[in-house]
Amino acid sequence: MEFILVLLAPLIAAFISFIARTKRSLIIEIVTVCATVFELSIALLFSWRVANDGTITQASLLTLDSLGALCICVVALIGCVVAIYSVGYLREEMKRGIIGMRRIRQFYIFFHLLLFSMFAAILTTHPIFIWIAIEATTLSTVFLISFYGKPQSVEAAWKFFIINSVALLFGFFGTLLFLATPAVFEGTWFFAKGAVVDPMLLKIAFLLVFIGYGTKTGFAPLHTWLPDAHGMAPAPISSMLSATLLNVSFFALLRFKALIDPVIGAGFSQTLFLVFGTASIIVAALLIFCQHNYKRLLAYSSIEHMGIMALGFGAGGAGIGAALLHMIYHALTKSLLFLSSGNMLLKYGTAKIVAIKGMGAVLPLTSVLFFAGLLSIMAMPPFGMFFTEFSILSVLIFSHPGIAGLTISALAFIFIGVMKHFSSMMSGVPPGHVPCGEKNGFTTIPLFALVLMLAVLSVGIPPVLQVLLSRASELFLSL
Amino acid sequence: MSLSDTTQLFLLFALCIFFSTAFLHLIKRRGTLVIAYSFQSLIIILLLGVIGTIEHAQSLLVAAVLTFVAKVIFVPFIFMRAIKEQDEKMLTGAYLNTPLTLVAIFAIVLLASAQIFTPIVRLVPYGTATANLALASVFVSLFLTINRKGMVHQIVGVLSMENSIVVLGALIGFENTFALELGMTFDVLMWTVGASVFIALAREHFGTLDTSIIKDLRD
């Protein structure tokens, strides 16, 4: 019954945002922050229970296991941080006349609906319900991407809409094929011992599901919607897309992997993860280097990191635990970077790298936090991503040395590209029309909180998280 | 009804669905396209009703009713409202001309009969030809979305692909609970509303529904 609370909270908040016809956004902001804090509290409480008591099943269709607990915590945490940041960000945009009260209401309605659909996708184990929930994320996100109503935002939203819809139909097709197999459902799906299954059918089904959810995850070459959507959406939404939505789609893919691997062996899914993972890292490396827009640069970085996570699952063994931990570090770091990019956008009014000069003087605090985020995203020690990438590459070097070599080269290329762009943004004299100083507490405190969490988790992992990580890894290792 | 009669009947249905899908490629006017889509949906409703009656599957009968409400009444209503009269004058083309499109459809039918899809075809108890045609309909619908430049054609391509997958699922014998059917129908309805909003946005911002000219965002 308690799971319903997690699903109801965003729905109620969306409804209140819809009916609140005030001239000021205060009521909606209070409701939004309270709802996301509540969702985070419930998510943490459930995760603690899962760590102690194991998988929780309620109302037969709602299940939270260790993998789901990790994912729901990430979504609820980022949702809460983004909600607080959005208050300051949207107030500033409203003050400048970029948006009006109608847009703010629209933002919060779809923000809560996005959270609802992601929670639903995580909490259900029925493949069709997962599909419906993931499709619902597309519908709730699309109007957040076209939020500013400019031609380019509409173009980005249309691409997102049509590409993901077609891809998710492949996912639907794969899901139907999977349901045609003799899999049984008892809280979770599994194949009974002795069940006769056509391995080729399962491979086709998984391939279709991989195309469906892999497109939404942003694996190259299925990624074409991602840079446009991340680039054109408001900064808080780019942060949500990158840090939560991609993870939820990846999570849906993992649900199927855990199901088919015991029947047809892990080799097939591992090969797919390795191929798409490597392609994603290489494509991201090439496009990061020649990027002109810092939001798109961060979007390509998300493709790169989804690729790294895929390599972890492709490598197997210790790579799986590292990939799961990488998901957490990436979510924290990428939301930090996108929210920092929001501060830059508010200040300079452009996302063009060439137009950002003297950032250190204009946004001293944001610059430091942004740099910390960049170091983390490039896996520099002592940030946790260094250890996760190192673990994944260590496994890969022995199992697939060629892929490991390619990945290391691409990562080096990305490092050079990112540093080139960052130094260009830090150097030079700020444009005359840009005043110095941070905007407000709402747009800086969440960044501090993210850096703090990143630092704490890089130094040591709390015991509860360790338990969840090891149990989630066992889902794939025991195959 | 004997197995042979049932097989013949489902082959006829599969043929109708395939030709209605292929016909979507030949339609230029948006209004006609939406009507053709409703007609395709009507065939699917009949098919769901027949399978539901033969197999005594109540869920398929529920699906038939929900599909009727969603795809024959609601979806055409929404799209007809979204398509304005002046849109009809701004006809959009395809990347391939009509003869080449027909050749491509022929190639897709051959592809759907390929050995690799045998595991899927084997799931359908009503004959290989029926399964191949249903599978070909999925791919031909996808081809409509890829080949046509018009926004409405692409949207109808996606909806037609969803229809074709539902047909294949019904032929395989896949049954859903009422909650799932309702969820899927609701999803299609919301998707349609979203798509119709895009039609309005595109007209407002670009003055056309031709997606081939919308290409500002490039690296």
XYZ file of C-alpha atoms in Angstrom:
698
model
C 0.000 0.000 0.000
C 2.882 2.348 0.804
C 4.093 2.179 -2.794
C 0.904 3.951 -3.768
C 2.108 6.956 -1.733
C 5.168 7.337 -3.958
C 2.927 7.238 -7.016
C 0.222 9.464 -5.572
C 2.514 12.248 -4.337
C 3.610 13.447 -7.813
C 0.085 13.017 -9.178
C -1.398 15.170 -6.403
C 1.356 17.762 -6.859
C 0.645 17.832 -10.622
C -3.058 18.269 -9.943
C -2.464 21.129 -7.489
C -0.151 22.794 -10.021
C -2.919 22.423 -12.584
C -5.687 23.967 -10.478
C -3.606 26.680 -8.782
C -4.590 29.821 -10.699
C -2.562 32.306 -8.668
C -0.525 35.173 -10.071
C 2.491 34.156 -7.996
C 4.178 30.799 -8.182
C 4.754 30.444 -4.432
C 2.027 27.850 -3.752
C 3.140 25.647 -6.641
C 6.770 25.943 -5.545
C 5.969 24.951 -1.953
C 3.860 22.000 -3.137
C 6.604 20.910 -5.551
C 9.404 21.012 -2.986
C 7.268 19.327 -0.294
C 6.155 16.584 -2.696
C 9.689 15.810 -3.865
C 11.042 15.805 -0.280
C 8.229 13.416 0.660
C 9.003 11.164 -2.332
C 12.683 11.138 -1.424
C 11.915 10.235 2.206
C 9.662 7.354 1.166
C 12.205 6.154 -1.415
C 15.002 6.154 1.173
C 12.792 4.405 3.712
C 11.852 1.665 1.242
C 15.431 1.235 0.119
C 16.487 0.808 3.725
C 13.775 -1.840 4.134
C 14.862 -3.600 0.926
C 18.471 -3.619 2.170
C 17.368 -5.180 5.461
C 14.466 -7.444 4.489
C 14.926 -8.087 0.768
C 12.475 -7.531 -2.092
C 9.117 -5.949 -1.198
C 6.024 -6.829 -3.237
C 2.707 -5.005 -2.907
C -0.564 -5.314 -4.833
C 1.005 -8.124 -6.940
C 2.175 -5.768 -9.689
C 4.340 -3.438 -7.608
C 7.734 -4.747 -6.584
C 10.864 -3.091 -5.287
C 14.075 -5.112 -5.324
C 17.637 -3.953 -4.735
C 18.069 -2.819 -8.358
C 14.801 -0.893 -8.213
C 15.742 0.585 -4.831
C 18.976 1.997 -6.286
C 17.119 3.458 -9.215
C 14.224 4.935 -7.242
C 16.647 6.609 -4.813
C 18.528 8.226 -7.699
C 15.286 9.455 -9.325
C 13.819 10.786 -6.061
C 17.079 12.451 -5.005
C 17.690 14.186 -8.325
C 13.989 15.064 -8.513
C 14.222 16.794 -5.143
C 17.411 18.709 -5.973
C 16.036 19.777 -9.355
C 12.744 20.885 -7.767
C 14.598 23.227 -5.382
C 16.826 24.545 -8.174
C 13.834 25.086 -10.474
C 12.310 27.544 -7.989
C 15.229 29.966 -8.415
C 15.725 29.254 -12.103
C 12.120 29.799 -13.142
C 11.723 32.868 -10.916
C 14.716 34.413 -12.674
C 13.322 33.587 -16.117
C 9.961 35.029 -15.108
C 11.626 38.203 -13.827
C 13.256 38.664 -17.232
C 9.974 38.099 -19.043
C 11.200 34.941 -20.799
C 8.283 32.958 -19.418
C 4.976 33.744 -17.747
C 2.929 32.142 -15.006
C 1.197 29.830 -17.489
C 4.548 28.359 -18.526
C 5.589 27.909 -14.890
C 2.431 25.948 -14.163
C 2.986 23.885 -17.286
C 6.562 23.198 -16.165
C 5.567 21.893 -12.742
C 2.630 19.827 -14.031
C 4.810 17.942 -16.512
C 7.723 17.765 -14.069
C 5.536 15.867 -11.579
C 4.035 13.686 -14.316
C 7.559 12.795 -15.429
C 8.444 11.804 -11.864
C 5.232 9.771 -11.600
C 5.919 7.834 -14.782
C 9.513 7.127 -13.787
C 8.445 5.864 -10.348
C 5.819 3.682 -12.029
C 8.408 2.232 -14.445
C 10.680 1.341 -11.533
C 8.033 -0.040 -9.201
C 6.327 -2.374 -11.656
C 7.770 -5.649 -12.847
C 5.164 -6.393 -15.511
C 6.818 -5.795 -18.907
C 3.724 -4.195 -20.446
C 3.317 -1.846 -17.480
C 7.000 -0.943 -17.762
C 6.391 -0.158 -21.433
C 3.328 1.972 -20.664
C 5.268 3.860 -17.973
C 8.276 4.469 -20.243
C 5.951 5.651 -23.019
C 4.361 7.969 -20.445
C 7.792 9.460 -19.738
C 7.987 10.362 -23.442
C 4.614 12.090 -23.321
C 5.395 14.022 -20.137
C 8.854 15.054 -21.325
C 7.984 16.184 -24.815
C 6.227 19.387 -23.696
C 9.080 20.181 -21.337
C 11.496 20.028 -24.272
C 9.317 22.373 -26.334
C 8.888 24.522 -23.194
C 10.186 27.792 -24.653
C 8.035 27.443 -27.756
C 10.845 28.471 -30.099
C 11.147 26.780 -33.504
C 14.304 24.971 -32.427
C 12.659 23.659 -29.246
C 9.703 22.413 -31.289
C 12.106 20.691 -33.685
C 13.974 19.017 -30.793
C 10.706 17.939 -29.176
C 9.362 16.540 -32.462
C 12.530 14.506 -33.016
C 12.336 13.227 -29.452
C 8.661 12.378 -29.877
C 8.774 10.551 -33.193
C 12.097 8.720 -32.738
C 11.259 7.499 -29.254
C 7.711 6.548 -30.219
C 8.898 4.379 -33.098
C 11.655 2.894 -30.938
C 9.263 2.147 -28.111
C 6.984 0.346 -30.575
C 9.905 -1.977 -31.245
C 10.131 -2.368 -27.469
C 6.407 -3.157 -27.389
C 6.827 -5.735 -30.151
C 9.725 -7.350 -28.269
C 7.681 -7.357 -25.062
C 4.770 -9.119 -26.805
C 7.133 -11.747 -28.205
C 8.591 -12.226 -24.771
C 5.111 -12.679 -23.278
C 4.453 -15.355 -25.891
C 7.125 -17.485 -24.193
C 6.248 -19.700 -21.211
C 7.616 -17.196 -18.681
C 5.657 -17.074 -15.418
C 4.895 -14.128 -13.173
C 5.056 -14.339 -9.389
C 5.886 -10.831 -8.290
C 8.647 -10.973 -10.842
C 9.033 -12.756 -14.180
C 11.067 -15.900 -14.543
C 11.248 -19.105 -16.547
C 10.317 -22.235 -14.623
C 12.851 -25.057 -14.628
C 12.354 -27.260 -17.642
C 10.381 -24.662 -19.597
C 10.923 -25.125 -23.328
C 11.849 -21.802 -24.918
C 13.047 -21.075 -28.428
C 16.395 -19.296 -27.825
C 16.183 -17.582 -31.203
C 12.782 -16.119 -30.287
C 14.187 -14.769 -27.033
C 17.134 -13.262 -28.901
C 14.826 -11.499 -31.362
C 12.622 -10.304 -28.486
C 15.617 -8.961 -26.566
C 17.032 -7.284 -29.663
C 13.721 -5.474 -30.227
C 13.533 -4.468 -26.566
C 17.148 -3.324 -26.770
C 16.339 -1.094 -29.759
C 13.329 0.294 -27.891
C 14.808 1.098 -24.522
C 18.333 1.519 -25.932
C 17.092 4.436 -28.048
C 15.658 6.054 -24.956
C 18.917 5.367 -23.096
C 20.780 7.181 -25.845
C 23.053 4.439 -27.191
C 24.754 5.389 -30.460
C 23.691 5.159 -33.262
C 20.171 5.441 -31.789
C 21.047 8.635 -29.934
C 20.132 11.314 -32.492
C 17.265 12.782 -30.447
C 19.351 13.175 -27.286
C 21.653 16.157 -27.922
C 18.783 18.168 -29.405
C 16.418 17.406 -26.527
C 19.018 18.037 -23.816
C 20.224 21.136 -25.588
C 16.817 22.778 -26.030
C 15.074 21.812 -22.769
C 15.268 24.141 -19.761
C 18.422 23.365 -17.698
C 16.559 21.651 -14.827
C 14.812 19.361 -17.316
C 18.079 18.579 -19.135
C 19.349 17.571 -15.725
C 16.338 15.305 -15.133
C 16.621 13.762 -18.602
C 20.294 12.986 -18.251
C 20.444 11.954 -14.613
C 17.180 10.044 -14.288
C 15.334 9.294 -17.535
C 18.316 7.643 -19.229
C 18.889 5.545 -16.104
C 15.253 4.459 -15.936
C 15.377 3.284 -19.570
C 18.643 1.474 -18.864
C 16.965 -0.063 -15.839
C 14.090 -1.371 -18.014
C 16.662 -2.955 -20.305
C 18.371 -4.611 -17.338
C 15.055 -6.130 -16.214
C 14.899 -8.015 -19.532
C 18.573 -8.934 -19.401
C 18.129 -10.502 -15.964
C 15.249 -12.520 -17.356
C 16.691 -13.895 -20.591
C 20.294 -14.492 -19.526
C 19.525 -17.625 -17.453
C 17.855 -19.212 -20.505
C 20.081 -18.266 -23.425
C 23.265 -17.362 -21.541
C 24.714 -13.942 -20.864
C 26.796 -13.911 -24.069
C 24.111 -12.480 -26.355
C 23.130 -9.532 -24.181
C 26.773 -8.872 -23.270
C 27.705 -8.650 -26.945
C 24.927 -6.114 -27.569
C 26.008 -4.036 -24.578
C 29.642 -4.121 -25.716
C 28.879 -3.136 -29.320
C 26.494 -0.289 -28.462
C 28.603 0.817 -25.499
C 31.748 1.138 -27.595
C 29.879 2.905 -30.402
C 28.413 5.383 -27.893
C 31.796 6.269 -26.402
C 33.435 6.748 -29.794
C 30.598 8.872 -31.223
C 30.525 10.973 -28.044
C 34.301 11.490 -28.116
C 34.278 12.748 -31.700
C 31.342 15.107 -31.192
C 32.468 16.457 -27.809
C 35.740 17.551 -29.347
C 34.141 19.668 -32.062
C 31.197 20.934 -30.017
C 30.096 24.595 -30.030
C 27.316 24.417 -27.457
C 28.027 23.549 -23.829
C 24.610 21.976 -23.186
C 25.021 19.705 -26.194
C 28.529 18.910 -24.980
C 27.058 17.694 -21.696
C 24.436 15.722 -23.638
C 27.158 13.901 -25.597
C 28.882 13.267 -22.295
C 25.697 11.501 -21.141
C 25.860 9.280 -24.234
C 29.478 8.512 -23.339
C 28.584 7.521 -19.787
C 25.635 5.382 -20.843
C 28.211 3.686 -23.080
C 30.542 3.157 -20.121
C 27.718 1.625 -18.082
C 26.886 -0.625 -21.039
C 30.533 -1.714 -21.201
C 30.352 -2.616 -17.497
C 27.390 -4.913 -18.141
C 29.012 -6.194 -21.308
C 32.212 -7.040 -19.475
C 30.379 -8.834 -16.669
C 31.966 -9.802 -13.339
C 33.210 -6.857 -11.314
C 32.173 -4.579 -14.178
C 28.497 -4.986 -13.246
C 28.845 -3.613 -9.705
C 31.053 -0.827 -11.036
C 28.465 0.048 -13.710
C 25.693 0.273 -11.107
C 27.813 2.527 -8.918
C 28.744 4.516 -12.021
C 25.035 5.144 -12.586
C 24.814 6.873 -9.177
C 27.976 8.946 -9.647
C 26.927 9.926 -13.151
C 23.459 11.000 -11.995
C 24.919 13.253 -9.290
C 27.645 14.681 -11.508
C 25.527 15.248 -14.583
C 22.771 16.997 -12.662
C 25.453 19.202 -11.085
C 26.811 20.063 -14.534
C 23.449 20.722 -16.151
C 22.272 22.847 -13.239
C 25.547 24.808 -13.413
C 24.921 25.243 -17.127
C 21.556 26.734 -16.161
C 23.357 29.393 -14.105
C 25.614 30.128 -17.075
C 22.609 30.397 -19.358
C 20.868 32.786 -16.975
C 23.946 34.962 -16.828
C 25.192 35.002 -20.422
C 21.876 34.297 -22.149
C 23.492 31.872 -24.593
C 24.650 28.272 -24.711
C 27.399 28.971 -27.251
C 30.840 28.118 -25.894
C 32.474 30.896 -27.871
C 30.250 33.520 -26.188
C 31.219 32.474 -22.653
C 34.271 34.452 -21.567
C 35.705 35.178 -18.116
C 33.375 32.734 -16.406
C 35.544 32.627 -13.282
C 34.952 36.337 -12.687
C 31.268 36.370 -13.635
C 30.183 33.209 -11.791
C 32.935 32.439 -9.276
C 31.012 29.860 -7.263
C 29.354 28.150 -10.201
C 32.726 28.013 -12.008
C 34.364 26.138 -9.143
C 31.439 23.728 -8.816
C 31.260 23.280 -12.605
C 34.986 22.509 -12.699
C 34.562 19.978 -9.876
C 31.760 18.392 -11.911
C 33.952 18.289 -15.026
C 36.773 16.608 -13.099
C 34.314 14.050 -11.812
C 32.747 13.411 -15.226
C 36.215 12.901 -16.734
C 36.887 10.319 -14.008
C 39.681 12.193 -12.299
C 40.718 10.883 -8.879
C 39.626 11.188 -6.101
C 36.117 11.242 -7.574
C 34.231 7.965 -7.504
C 33.942 7.753 -11.284
C 37.690 7.164 -11.448
C 37.265 3.951 -9.472
C 34.203 2.759 -11.387
C 35.744 3.412 -14.817
C 39.000 1.871 -13.638
C 37.135 -1.256 -12.473
C 35.226 -1.576 -15.754
C 38.376 -1.101 -17.843
C 40.292 -3.565 -15.653
C 37.751 -6.272 -16.468
C 37.639 -5.272 -20.145
C 41.408 -5.326 -20.593
C 41.448 -9.057 -19.861
C 38.224 -10.047 -21.611
C 38.187 -7.616 -24.581
C 41.534 -5.815 -24.861
C 40.631 -4.234 -28.218
C 37.523 -2.558 -26.811
C 39.453 -1.481 -23.714
C 42.105 0.138 -25.927
C 39.499 1.946 -28.017
C 37.706 3.147 -24.891
C 40.864 4.465 -23.248
C 41.782 6.352 -26.443
C 38.275 7.819 -26.661
C 38.347 8.848 -23.003
C 41.675 10.610 -23.532
C 40.200 12.390 -26.561
C 37.188 13.453 -24.480
C 39.484 14.782 -21.753
C 41.347 16.959 -24.255
C 38.095 18.167 -25.833
C 36.415 19.069 -22.539
C 39.485 20.856 -21.168
C 39.839 22.793 -24.436
C 36.263 24.045 -24.162
C 36.459 24.751 -20.425
C 39.670 26.771 -20.704
C 38.075 28.800 -23.507
C 35.099 29.584 -21.256
C 37.255 30.538 -18.277
C 39.691 32.733 -20.192
C 39.140 36.177 -21.689
C 37.273 39.250 -20.553
C 33.570 38.923 -19.703
C 31.208 40.689 -22.133
C 30.295 44.176 -20.908
C 26.572 43.514 -20.528
C 27.096 40.558 -18.169
C 27.045 41.536 -14.460
C 29.227 39.613 -11.992
C 27.847 37.516 -9.120
C 25.585 34.517 -8.553
C 21.825 34.851 -9.001
C 20.234 33.456 -5.826
C 20.464 30.786 -3.150
C 18.053 28.450 -4.945
C 20.425 28.205 -7.884
C 23.605 27.671 -5.856
C 22.693 25.642 -2.739
C 21.520 22.575 -4.741
C 24.879 22.599 -6.572
C 26.715 22.595 -3.233
C 24.547 19.735 -2.013
C 25.360 17.698 -5.130
C 29.117 18.293 -4.815
C 28.946 17.366 -1.142
C 27.100 14.114 -1.864
C 29.536 13.331 -4.659
C 32.500 13.932 -2.345
C 31.031 11.840 0.472
C 30.161 8.943 -1.849
C 33.607 9.132 -3.452
C 35.295 8.725 -0.063
C 33.139 5.882 1.187
C 29.920 4.059 0.375
C 27.354 3.759 3.190
C 26.670 0.159 4.322
C 23.028 0.253 3.136
C 24.135 1.291 -0.336
C 26.808 -1.403 -0.334
C 24.193 -4.048 0.454
C 21.903 -2.789 -2.320
C 24.761 -2.667 -4.818
C 25.991 -6.153 -4.048
C 22.456 -7.625 -4.183
C 21.684 -5.815 -7.430
C 24.936 -7.129 -8.935
C 24.048 -10.657 -7.816
C 20.929 -10.473 -9.995
C 23.266 -10.630 -12.985
C 26.258 -12.458 -11.540
C 24.338 -15.514 -10.394
C 23.234 -16.249 -13.956
C -15.750 -23.504 -37.722
C -13.023 -25.935 -38.908
C -9.319 -25.130 -38.565
C -9.032 -24.789 -42.335
C -11.881 -22.259 -42.444
C -10.357 -20.293 -39.570
C -6.980 -20.255 -41.283
C -8.585 -19.006 -44.507
C -10.507 -16.329 -42.620
C -7.426 -15.037 -40.810
C -5.439 -15.062 -44.043
C -8.149 -12.846 -45.530
C -7.935 -10.503 -42.543
C -4.124 -10.397 -42.770
C -4.391 -9.570 -46.485
C -6.873 -6.769 -45.793
C -4.640 -5.306 -43.088
C -1.554 -5.550 -45.276
C -3.222 -3.878 -48.266
C -4.753 -1.162 -46.078
C -1.260 -0.476 -44.714
C 0.322 -0.455 -48.168
C -2.500 1.816 -49.386
C -1.495 4.445 -46.797
C 1.675 4.960 -48.865
C -0.321 5.980 -51.904
C -2.474 8.601 -50.192
C -1.430 12.221 -50.552
C -4.265 14.104 -48.821
C -4.104 14.159 -45.035
C -7.851 13.875 -44.462
C -8.056 10.778 -46.670
C -5.082 9.340 -44.815
C -6.821 9.670 -41.450
C -9.970 8.045 -42.851
C -7.862 5.198 -44.275
C -6.303 4.744 -40.852
C -9.766 4.481 -39.276
C -10.677 1.882 -41.890
C -7.540 -0.110 -41.036
C -8.473 0.115 -37.346
C -11.972 -1.124 -38.168
C -10.534 -4.256 -39.812
C -8.441 -4.838 -36.693
C -11.499 -4.486 -34.474
C -13.281 -7.116 -36.571
C -10.248 -9.384 -36.314
C -10.027 -8.952 -32.537
C -13.757 -9.665 -32.272
C -13.484 -12.834 -34.369
C -10.446 -14.162 -32.482
C -12.091 -13.269 -29.171
C -15.241 -15.196 -30.159
C -13.408 -18.242 -31.522
C -10.948 -18.465 -28.629
C -13.545 -17.396 -26.018
C -11.090 -14.691 -25.000
C -13.051 -11.949 -23.253
C -9.988 -9.698 -23.047
C -9.824 -9.539 -26.852
C -13.472 -8.506 -27.014
C -12.747 -5.768 -24.459
C -9.731 -4.763 -26.558
C -11.999 -4.593 -29.629
C -14.429 -2.238 -27.886
C -11.635 -0.024 -26.507
C -9.929 0.040 -29.915
C -13.186 1.102 -31.553
C -13.671 3.988 -29.138
C -10.037 5.084 -29.366
C -9.064 4.529 -32.976
C -12.287 4.816 -34.935
C -13.935 7.625 -32.992
C -11.408 9.580 -30.915
C -8.214 9.526 -33.028
C -9.849 10.589 -36.344
C -11.841 13.264 -34.498
C -8.666 14.733 -32.954
C -6.711 14.646 -36.222
C -9.509 16.037 -38.346
C -9.696 18.979 -35.942
C -5.923 19.420 -36.025
C -5.700 19.354 -39.823
C -6.938 22.636 -41.160
C -8.233 23.234 -44.613
C -5.188 25.213 -45.700
C -2.984 22.234 -44.759
C -4.536 20.265 -47.578
C -3.068 22.742 -50.064
C 0.435 22.222 -48.625
C 0.827 18.618 -49.726
C 4.089 16.977 -48.756
C 5.890 14.320 -50.703
C 7.936 11.245 -50.004
C 11.649 10.563 -50.210
C 10.991 7.786 -52.758
C 8.583 8.227 -55.684
C 5.537 5.945 -56.024
C 7.091 3.205 -58.247
C 10.160 2.999 -56.013
C 7.948 2.957 -52.920
C 6.053 -0.027 -54.331
C 9.340 -1.791 -55.090
C 10.447 -1.107 -51.509
C 7.163 -2.531 -50.161
C 7.727 -5.647 -52.264
C 11.248 -5.945 -50.804
C 9.819 -5.554 -47.300
C 7.384 -8.427 -47.916
C 10.322 -10.587 -48.986
C 12.237 -9.501 -45.875
C 9.303 -10.431 -43.632
C 9.416 -13.925 -45.136
C 13.107 -14.315 -44.330
C 14.392 -17.275 -42.345
C 15.410 -15.100 -39.392
C 11.772 -14.368 -38.518
C 10.788 -18.049 -38.444
C 10.601 -18.104 -34.605
C 7.979 -15.330 -34.754
C 6.079 -16.900 -37.649
C 5.972 -20.228 -35.786
C 4.092 -18.572 -32.917
C 1.081 -17.874 -35.141
C -1.141 -20.958 -35.362
C -3.060 -19.742 -38.423
C -0.517 -20.388 -41.150
C 2.800 -19.008 -42.342
C 1.299 -16.664 -44.942
C -0.918 -14.968 -42.339
C 2.030 -14.463 -40.000
C 4.269 -13.182 -42.794
C 1.654 -10.669 -43.913
C 1.108 -9.415 -40.356
C 4.860 -9.039 -39.897
C 5.163 -7.282 -43.264
C 2.444 -4.835 -42.150
C 4.618 -3.838 -39.159
C 7.579 -3.103 -41.420
C 5.507 -1.387 -44.124
C 4.063 0.924 -41.433
C 7.569 1.723 -40.214
C 8.528 2.455 -43.810
C 5.634 4.936 -44.036
C 7.080 6.895 -41.096
C 10.550 6.875 -42.644
C 9.623 7.535 -46.274
C 7.053 10.323 -45.954
C 8.066 13.920 -45.272
C 4.714 15.047 -43.882
C 4.188 15.189 -40.146
C 0.672 13.704 -40.356
C 1.900 10.822 -42.532
C 4.657 10.068 -40.037
C 2.188 10.129 -37.151
C -0.218 7.822 -38.993
C 2.768 5.566 -39.779
C 3.475 5.195 -36.056
C -0.196 4.521 -35.272
C -0.419 2.019 -38.120
C 2.695 0.255 -36.811
C 1.037 0.005 -33.406
C -2.073 -1.458 -35.090
C 0.019 -4.032 -36.946
C 1.815 -5.090 -33.754
C -1.550 -5.494 -32.003
C -2.700 -7.721 -34.893
C 0.411 -9.861 -34.636
C -0.064 -10.075 -30.843
C -3.699 -11.146 -31.268
C -2.747 -13.771 -33.878
C -0.078 -15.125 -31.532
C -2.788 -15.511 -28.898
C -1.569 -12.852 -26.541
C -4.180 -11.796 -23.980
C -4.088 -8.862 -21.597
C -5.869 -8.056 -18.400
C -8.498 -5.308 -18.527
C -6.174 -2.924 -16.653
C -3.437 -3.411 -19.237
C -5.832 -2.941 -22.161
C -7.095 0.234 -20.564
C -3.516 1.424 -19.943
C -2.519 0.784 -23.547
C -5.623 2.493 -24.928
C -5.085 5.484 -22.657
C -1.501 5.601 -23.886
C -2.604 5.695 -27.545
C -5.117 8.444 -26.750
C -2.551 10.586 -24.937
C -0.067 10.000 -27.726
C -2.645 11.168 -30.256
C -3.365 14.321 -28.280
C 0.391 14.985 -28.064
C 0.794 14.419 -31.810
C -2.072 16.788 -32.631
C -0.451 19.482 -30.488
C 2.696 19.064 -32.576
C 0.723 19.533 -35.768
C -0.490 22.889 -34.395
C 2.996 23.875 -33.160
C 4.649 23.013 -36.470
C 2.076 24.996 -38.428
C 2.571 27.972 -36.094
C 6.390 27.962 -36.105
C 7.325 26.634 -39.535
C 4.220 27.383 -41.592
C 4.364 23.855 -42.985
C 3.942 20.249 -41.921
C 6.884 19.161 -44.064
C 9.483 17.740 -41.662
C 12.219 17.705 -44.304
C 12.658 21.471 -43.993
C 12.901 21.355 -40.184
C 16.620 20.827 -39.731
C 18.120 23.658 -37.717
C 19.592 21.419 -35.055
C 22.668 19.822 -36.541
C 26.219 19.268 -35.284
